[in-house]
Short mmCIF file of N, CA and C in Angstrom, two decimals:
data_model
loop_
_atom_site.label_atom_id
_atom_site.label_comp_id
_atom_site.label_asym_id
_atom_site.label_seq_id
_atom_site.Cartn_x
_atom_site.Cartn_y
_atom_site.Cartn_z
N ALA I 2 -9.18 -18.01 1.91
CA ALA I 2 -7.78 -17.61 1.87
C ALA I 2 -7.03 -18.63 1.04
N TYR I 3 -6.05 -18.14 0.27
CA TYR I 3 -5.22 -19.01 -0.57
C TYR I 3 -3.82 -19.06 -0.02
N PHE I 4 -3.25 -20.25 0.02
CA PHE I 4 -1.89 -20.45 0.51
C PHE I 4 -1.25 -21.53 -0.33
N TYR I 5 -0.22 -21.19 -1.10
CA TYR I 5 0.47 -22.12 -1.99
C TYR I 5 -0.50 -22.90 -2.86
N GLY I 6 -1.44 -22.19 -3.46
CA GLY I 6 -2.36 -22.79 -4.42
C GLY I 6 -3.53 -23.55 -3.80
N LEU I 7 -3.58 -23.64 -2.49
CA LEU I 7 -4.68 -24.33 -1.82
C LEU I 7 -5.62 -23.29 -1.20
N GLU I 8 -6.89 -23.62 -1.16
CA GLU I 8 -7.89 -22.71 -0.61
C GLU I 8 -8.30 -23.18 0.78
N TYR I 9 -8.37 -22.22 1.72
CA TYR I 9 -8.75 -22.52 3.10
C TYR I 9 -9.89 -21.61 3.53
N ASP I 10 -10.73 -22.14 4.43
CA ASP I 10 -11.77 -21.31 5.01
C ASP I 10 -11.15 -20.35 6.01
N ALA I 11 -11.61 -19.13 6.00
CA ALA I 11 -11.12 -18.12 6.94
C ALA I 11 -12.31 -17.38 7.51
N SER I 12 -12.19 -17.00 8.76
CA SER I 12 -13.22 -16.21 9.43
C SER I 12 -12.64 -14.84 9.77
N ILE I 13 -13.43 -13.81 9.55
CA ILE I 13 -13.01 -12.47 9.94
C ILE I 13 -13.22 -12.33 11.44
N VAL I 14 -12.13 -12.09 12.16
CA VAL I 14 -12.19 -11.93 13.61
C VAL I 14 -12.51 -10.48 13.95
N GLU I 15 -11.82 -9.56 13.28
CA GLU I 15 -12.05 -8.13 13.49
C GLU I 15 -11.47 -7.38 12.30
N TYR I 16 -12.02 -6.21 12.04
CA TYR I 16 -11.47 -5.38 10.98
C TYR I 16 -11.53 -3.91 11.37
N ASP I 17 -10.65 -3.16 10.72
CA ASP I 17 -10.55 -1.72 10.92
C ASP I 17 -10.50 -1.11 9.53
N MET I 18 -11.66 -0.69 9.04
CA MET I 18 -11.77 -0.16 7.67
C MET I 18 -10.92 1.09 7.48
N ASP I 19 -10.87 1.97 8.49
CA ASP I 19 -10.12 3.22 8.36
C ASP I 19 -8.64 2.99 8.13
N ASN I 20 -8.11 1.92 8.69
CA ASN I 20 -6.68 1.64 8.59
C ASN I 20 -6.36 0.44 7.70
N ASP I 21 -7.38 -0.09 7.02
CA ASP I 21 -7.22 -1.18 6.07
C ASP I 21 -6.55 -2.41 6.71
N ILE I 22 -7.06 -2.79 7.88
CA ILE I 22 -6.53 -3.96 8.60
C ILE I 22 -7.66 -4.95 8.82
N CYS I 23 -7.38 -6.21 8.58
CA CYS I 23 -8.35 -7.27 8.84
C CYS I 23 -7.62 -8.42 9.51
N LEU I 24 -8.15 -8.88 10.62
CA LEU I 24 -7.58 -10.02 11.34
C LEU I 24 -8.40 -11.25 10.98
N LEU I 25 -7.74 -12.24 10.37
CA LEU I 25 -8.41 -13.47 9.94
C LEU I 25 -7.96 -14.65 10.80
N GLU I 26 -8.85 -15.60 10.93
CA GLU I 26 -8.49 -16.88 11.55
C GLU I 26 -8.68 -17.93 10.47
N ILE I 27 -7.62 -18.68 10.19
CA ILE I 27 -7.63 -19.65 9.11
C ILE I 27 -7.53 -21.05 9.69
N GLU I 28 -8.37 -21.95 9.17
CA GLU I 28 -8.32 -23.34 9.60
C GLU I 28 -7.59 -24.16 8.55
N SER I 29 -6.62 -24.96 9.00
CA SER I 29 -5.82 -25.76 8.09
C SER I 29 -5.60 -27.14 8.69
N GLU I 30 -5.51 -28.12 7.83
CA GLU I 30 -5.25 -29.48 8.30
C GLU I 30 -3.78 -29.68 8.67
N PHE I 31 -2.93 -28.71 8.41
CA PHE I 31 -1.50 -28.87 8.65
C PHE I 31 -1.08 -28.52 10.07
N ALA I 32 -1.88 -27.78 10.82
CA ALA I 32 -1.58 -27.38 12.19
C ALA I 32 -0.18 -26.78 12.30
N TYR I 33 0.07 -25.75 11.49
CA TYR I 33 1.37 -25.08 11.52
C TYR I 33 1.64 -24.49 12.89
N LYS I 34 2.88 -24.57 13.32
CA LYS I 34 3.31 -23.89 14.53
C LYS I 34 3.95 -22.59 14.09
N LEU I 35 3.34 -21.49 14.42
CA LEU I 35 3.82 -20.20 13.98
C LEU I 35 4.50 -19.45 15.11
N LYS I 36 5.55 -18.78 14.76
CA LYS I 36 6.25 -17.94 15.72
C LYS I 36 5.52 -16.60 15.80
N LYS I 37 5.33 -16.11 17.00
CA LYS I 37 4.67 -14.82 17.19
C LYS I 37 5.60 -13.70 16.73
N ILE I 38 5.05 -12.79 15.95
CA ILE I 38 5.83 -11.66 15.45
C ILE I 38 5.72 -10.51 16.44
N LYS I 39 6.85 -9.91 16.75
CA LYS I 39 6.85 -8.74 17.64
C LYS I 39 6.55 -7.50 16.80
N ILE I 40 5.69 -6.67 17.31
CA ILE I 40 5.38 -5.41 16.66
C ILE I 40 6.26 -4.34 17.31
N ALA I 41 6.92 -3.57 16.48
CA ALA I 41 7.85 -2.54 16.97
C ALA I 41 7.13 -1.54 17.86
N ASP I 42 7.81 -1.09 18.89
CA ASP I 42 7.25 -0.06 19.77
C ASP I 42 7.33 1.32 19.14
N ASN I 43 8.32 1.54 18.30
CA ASN I 43 8.52 2.85 17.68
C ASN I 43 8.63 2.70 16.17
N LYS I 44 8.22 3.72 15.46
CA LYS I 44 8.39 3.68 14.01
C LYS I 44 9.86 3.88 13.68
N PRO I 45 10.30 3.37 12.53
CA PRO I 45 11.70 3.54 12.12
C PRO I 45 12.02 5.02 11.89
N GLN I 46 13.30 5.32 11.88
CA GLN I 46 13.78 6.65 11.54
C GLN I 46 13.65 6.86 10.04
N LEU I 47 13.48 8.11 9.61
CA LEU I 47 13.44 8.40 8.18
C LEU I 47 14.68 7.85 7.50
N GLY I 48 14.50 7.13 6.40
CA GLY I 48 15.61 6.56 5.65
C GLY I 48 16.09 5.21 6.14
N GLU I 49 15.60 4.75 7.31
CA GLU I 49 16.01 3.44 7.83
C GLU I 49 15.54 2.34 6.88
N GLN I 50 16.37 1.32 6.70
CA GLN I 50 16.03 0.23 5.80
C GLN I 50 14.94 -0.64 6.43
N VAL I 51 13.95 -1.00 5.60
CA VAL I 51 12.87 -1.90 5.99
C VAL I 51 12.73 -2.98 4.94
N TYR I 52 12.08 -4.10 5.30
CA TYR I 52 12.03 -5.29 4.47
C TYR I 52 10.61 -5.84 4.38
N SER I 53 10.37 -6.58 3.30
CA SER I 53 9.08 -7.23 3.14
C SER I 53 9.26 -8.54 2.39
N LEU I 54 8.48 -9.54 2.76
CA LEU I 54 8.35 -10.77 2.00
C LEU I 54 6.95 -10.74 1.40
N SER I 55 6.83 -10.97 0.10
CA SER I 55 5.50 -10.93 -0.48
C SER I 55 5.43 -11.82 -1.71
N ALA I 56 4.25 -11.88 -2.28
CA ALA I 56 4.00 -12.70 -3.47
C ALA I 56 3.31 -11.85 -4.53
N PRO I 57 4.00 -10.83 -5.05
CA PRO I 57 3.36 -9.99 -6.06
C PRO I 57 2.98 -10.82 -7.27
N LEU I 58 1.78 -10.54 -7.78
CA LEU I 58 1.24 -11.26 -8.94
C LEU I 58 1.14 -12.76 -8.69
N GLY I 59 1.09 -13.16 -7.40
CA GLY I 59 0.95 -14.58 -7.05
C GLY I 59 2.22 -15.39 -7.20
N ILE I 60 3.35 -14.73 -7.33
CA ILE I 60 4.62 -15.45 -7.50
C ILE I 60 5.06 -15.97 -6.14
N ALA I 61 4.82 -17.26 -5.90
CA ALA I 61 5.20 -17.89 -4.64
C ALA I 61 5.14 -19.40 -4.81
N SER I 62 6.05 -20.09 -4.17
CA SER I 62 6.04 -21.55 -4.18
C SER I 62 6.87 -22.02 -3.00
N ASN I 63 6.98 -23.33 -2.86
CA ASN I 63 7.82 -23.88 -1.80
C ASN I 63 9.28 -23.51 -2.00
N TYR I 64 9.65 -23.14 -3.23
CA TYR I 64 11.05 -22.88 -3.56
C TYR I 64 11.33 -21.42 -3.86
N THR I 65 10.32 -20.57 -3.72
CA THR I 65 10.48 -19.16 -4.07
C THR I 65 10.08 -18.28 -2.90
N ARG I 66 10.96 -17.38 -2.49
CA ARG I 66 10.67 -16.39 -1.45
C ARG I 66 11.14 -15.05 -1.98
N LEU I 67 10.21 -14.18 -2.29
CA LEU I 67 10.60 -12.87 -2.80
C LEU I 67 10.74 -11.89 -1.64
N GLN I 68 11.95 -11.41 -1.45
CA GLN I 68 12.24 -10.45 -0.39
C GLN I 68 12.53 -9.11 -1.03
N PHE I 69 11.92 -8.07 -0.50
CA PHE I 69 12.12 -6.72 -1.00
C PHE I 69 12.62 -5.85 0.15
N ASP I 70 13.35 -4.82 -0.19
CA ASP I 70 13.77 -3.88 0.83
C ASP I 70 13.64 -2.47 0.27
N GLY I 71 13.62 -1.54 1.18
CA GLY I 71 13.51 -0.14 0.81
C GLY I 71 13.77 0.70 2.03
N ALA I 72 13.42 1.95 1.96
CA ALA I 72 13.65 2.88 3.06
C ALA I 72 12.32 3.33 3.65
N TRP I 73 12.31 3.55 4.95
CA TRP I 73 11.15 4.11 5.64
C TRP I 73 11.07 5.58 5.24
N ALA I 74 9.90 6.00 4.72
CA ALA I 74 9.75 7.36 4.22
C ALA I 74 8.90 8.24 5.14
N GLY I 75 8.39 7.68 6.22
CA GLY I 75 7.65 8.48 7.19
C GLY I 75 6.15 8.31 7.12
N CYS I 76 5.47 9.04 7.97
CA CYS I 76 4.01 8.97 8.08
C CYS I 76 3.46 10.38 7.93
N ASP I 77 2.43 10.50 7.10
CA ASP I 77 1.83 11.82 6.87
C ASP I 77 0.38 11.64 6.50
N ASP I 78 -0.52 11.86 7.47
CA ASP I 78 -1.95 11.69 7.25
C ASP I 78 -2.49 12.63 6.18
N GLU I 79 -1.88 13.78 6.05
CA GLU I 79 -2.41 14.80 5.14
C GLU I 79 -2.01 14.53 3.70
N LEU I 80 -1.01 13.70 3.47
CA LEU I 80 -0.53 13.43 2.13
C LEU I 80 -1.62 12.80 1.26
N THR I 81 -2.30 11.80 1.79
CA THR I 81 -3.36 11.12 1.04
C THR I 81 -4.70 11.15 1.75
N GLY I 82 -4.73 11.70 2.95
CA GLY I 82 -5.97 11.67 3.73
C GLY I 82 -6.14 10.37 4.49
N LEU I 83 -5.14 9.50 4.45
CA LEU I 83 -5.18 8.22 5.15
C LEU I 83 -4.11 8.21 6.24
N PRO I 84 -4.37 7.53 7.36
CA PRO I 84 -3.37 7.48 8.44
C PRO I 84 -2.28 6.45 8.15
N PHE I 85 -1.61 6.59 7.01
CA PHE I 85 -0.65 5.60 6.55
C PHE I 85 0.78 6.09 6.69
N CYS I 86 1.69 5.11 6.68
CA CYS I 86 3.11 5.36 6.61
C CYS I 86 3.58 4.88 5.24
N TYR I 87 4.71 5.41 4.79
CA TYR I 87 5.18 5.15 3.43
C TYR I 87 6.58 4.57 3.46
N PHE I 88 6.87 3.73 2.45
CA PHE I 88 8.17 3.09 2.34
C PHE I 88 8.47 2.87 0.87
N THR I 89 9.75 2.82 0.54
CA THR I 89 10.15 2.64 -0.85
C THR I 89 10.36 1.16 -1.15
N ILE I 90 9.35 0.38 -0.85
CA ILE I 90 9.35 -1.05 -1.15
C ILE I 90 8.45 -1.26 -2.36
N PRO I 91 8.94 -1.94 -3.41
CA PRO I 91 8.09 -2.20 -4.56
C PRO I 91 6.89 -3.07 -4.16
N ALA I 92 5.74 -2.79 -4.73
CA ALA I 92 4.54 -3.57 -4.44
C ALA I 92 3.71 -3.68 -5.72
N ALA I 93 3.06 -4.80 -5.88
CA ALA I 93 2.17 -5.06 -7.00
C ALA I 93 1.00 -5.87 -6.46
N PRO I 94 -0.05 -6.07 -7.24
CA PRO I 94 -1.14 -6.92 -6.75
C PRO I 94 -0.57 -8.25 -6.23
N GLY I 95 -1.00 -8.64 -5.06
CA GLY I 95 -0.46 -9.82 -4.38
C GLY I 95 0.46 -9.45 -3.24
N SER I 96 0.92 -8.20 -3.21
CA SER I 96 1.78 -7.74 -2.12
C SER I 96 0.97 -7.33 -0.90
N SER I 97 -0.28 -6.97 -1.11
CA SER I 97 -1.11 -6.49 0.00
C SER I 97 -1.18 -7.52 1.12
N GLY I 98 -1.05 -7.04 2.33
CA GLY I 98 -1.08 -7.91 3.50
C GLY I 98 0.30 -8.39 3.92
N SER I 99 1.31 -8.09 3.14
CA SER I 99 2.68 -8.50 3.48
C SER I 99 3.22 -7.62 4.60
N GLY I 100 3.87 -8.22 5.54
CA GLY I 100 4.46 -7.46 6.63
C GLY I 100 5.65 -6.63 6.18
N VAL I 101 5.83 -5.50 6.83
CA VAL I 101 7.01 -4.65 6.62
C VAL I 101 7.76 -4.67 7.95
N PHE I 102 9.04 -5.05 7.90
CA PHE I 102 9.83 -5.29 9.11
C PHE I 102 11.06 -4.39 9.17
N ASN I 103 11.46 -4.06 10.40
CA ASN I 103 12.71 -3.32 10.59
C ASN I 103 13.87 -4.32 10.63
N LYS I 104 15.09 -3.83 10.83
CA LYS I 104 16.27 -4.71 10.80
C LYS I 104 16.30 -5.70 11.97
N GLU I 105 15.51 -5.43 13.01
CA GLU I 105 15.43 -6.36 14.14
C GLU I 105 14.37 -7.43 13.92
N GLY I 106 13.68 -7.38 12.77
CA GLY I 106 12.63 -8.35 12.47
C GLY I 106 11.29 -8.02 13.11
N GLU I 107 11.13 -6.79 13.59
CA GLU I 107 9.88 -6.36 14.21
C GLU I 107 8.95 -5.77 13.15
N LEU I 108 7.68 -6.06 13.25
CA LEU I 108 6.70 -5.55 12.30
C LEU I 108 6.51 -4.06 12.51
N VAL I 109 6.62 -3.28 11.42
CA VAL I 109 6.42 -1.83 11.51
C VAL I 109 5.21 -1.37 10.70
N SER I 110 4.73 -2.20 9.79
CA SER I 110 3.54 -1.89 9.01
C SER I 110 3.15 -3.12 8.20
N ILE I 111 2.13 -2.96 7.39
CA ILE I 111 1.65 -4.00 6.48
C ILE I 111 1.39 -3.30 5.14
N ILE I 112 1.85 -3.89 4.05
CA ILE I 112 1.61 -3.26 2.75
C ILE I 112 0.11 -3.28 2.47
N SER I 113 -0.45 -2.09 2.29
CA SER I 113 -1.87 -1.96 1.97
C SER I 113 -2.08 -1.49 0.54
N ILE I 114 -1.25 -0.55 0.11
CA ILE I 114 -1.43 0.00 -1.23
C ILE I 114 -0.08 0.26 -1.89
N ALA I 115 -0.10 0.16 -3.21
CA ALA I 115 1.04 0.62 -4.01
C ALA I 115 0.61 1.95 -4.60
N MET I 116 1.48 2.90 -4.57
CA MET I 116 1.13 4.22 -5.06
C MET I 116 1.07 4.21 -6.59
N SER I 117 -0.06 4.54 -7.14
CA SER I 117 -0.25 4.56 -8.58
C SER I 117 0.73 5.54 -9.24
N GLY I 118 1.37 5.07 -10.28
CA GLY I 118 2.31 5.92 -11.00
C GLY I 118 3.73 5.84 -10.48
N PHE I 119 3.95 5.13 -9.38
CA PHE I 119 5.28 4.97 -8.82
C PHE I 119 5.60 3.48 -8.74
N ASP I 120 6.79 3.11 -9.11
CA ASP I 120 7.16 1.69 -9.08
C ASP I 120 7.57 1.22 -7.69
N GLU I 121 8.11 2.11 -6.88
CA GLU I 121 8.67 1.65 -5.62
C GLU I 121 8.24 2.48 -4.42
N ILE I 122 6.96 2.81 -4.37
CA ILE I 122 6.42 3.45 -3.17
C ILE I 122 5.17 2.69 -2.78
N SER I 123 5.13 2.25 -1.55
CA SER I 123 3.94 1.59 -1.03
C SER I 123 3.62 2.17 0.35
N ALA I 124 2.45 1.83 0.86
CA ALA I 124 2.00 2.43 2.11
C ALA I 124 1.22 1.41 2.92
N GLY I 125 1.16 1.68 4.22
CA GLY I 125 0.40 0.81 5.11
C GLY I 125 0.14 1.50 6.43
N PRO I 126 -0.66 0.85 7.28
CA PRO I 126 -1.05 1.45 8.56
C PRO I 126 0.10 1.53 9.55
N ARG I 127 -0.05 2.46 10.49
CA ARG I 127 0.92 2.60 11.58
C ARG I 127 0.85 1.36 12.48
N GLN I 128 1.96 0.99 13.09
CA GLN I 128 1.98 -0.20 13.94
C GLN I 128 1.06 -0.05 15.15
N TYR I 129 0.77 1.17 15.56
CA TYR I 129 -0.14 1.40 16.68
C TYR I 129 -1.49 0.74 16.40
N PHE I 130 -2.02 0.93 15.18
CA PHE I 130 -3.33 0.38 14.84
C PHE I 130 -3.29 -1.14 14.73
N ILE I 131 -2.16 -1.68 14.29
CA ILE I 131 -2.00 -3.13 14.24
C ILE I 131 -2.00 -3.69 15.65
N LYS I 132 -1.27 -3.03 16.56
CA LYS I 132 -1.25 -3.46 17.96
C LYS I 132 -2.64 -3.44 18.57
N GLU I 133 -3.41 -2.40 18.26
CA GLU I 133 -4.76 -2.27 18.83
C GLU I 133 -5.67 -3.41 18.41
N ILE I 134 -5.66 -3.78 17.15
CA ILE I 134 -6.54 -4.85 16.67
C ILE I 134 -6.12 -6.20 17.27
N LEU I 135 -4.83 -6.39 17.45
CA LEU I 135 -4.36 -7.64 18.06
C LEU I 135 -4.62 -7.66 19.56
N LYS I 136 -4.44 -6.52 20.22
CA LYS I 136 -4.68 -6.43 21.67
C LYS I 136 -6.12 -6.80 22.00
N ASN I 137 -7.03 -6.41 21.15
CA ASN I 137 -8.46 -6.69 21.37
C ASN I 137 -8.80 -8.14 21.14
N ASN I 138 -7.88 -8.96 20.62
CA ASN I 138 -8.19 -10.34 20.26
C ASN I 138 -7.17 -11.35 20.78
N GLN I 139 -6.61 -11.10 21.93
CA GLN I 139 -5.66 -12.06 22.49
C GLN I 139 -6.34 -13.00 23.45
#
């Protein structure tokens, strides 16, 4: 795993290939104290504003935080054949794995893919599947 230009060893704790989720455990000499993120109990309403912090194309530093926002566009398994939800948040390589949050700061998805041919549509798994993988590893 890479974090601010440094490489760290990571172990795969669990993964869910169908929903493109992987839970990693990273060892670091810094012993960061991390705040636990709450996962939303309900998906946002259509059109509700959602947010993401990411590092598209590796753009990240101690002095740079790229914040993106967009609208929740809903969930439709039949649209792509994947159990994903969609949002109008711009995404590029490096955005994958970034959390998508509602206005209360609760996690509602994780950016998994950017829709080819669209500049500002991305998709990720439903929060239910994120909760399941975390529940199995507490």
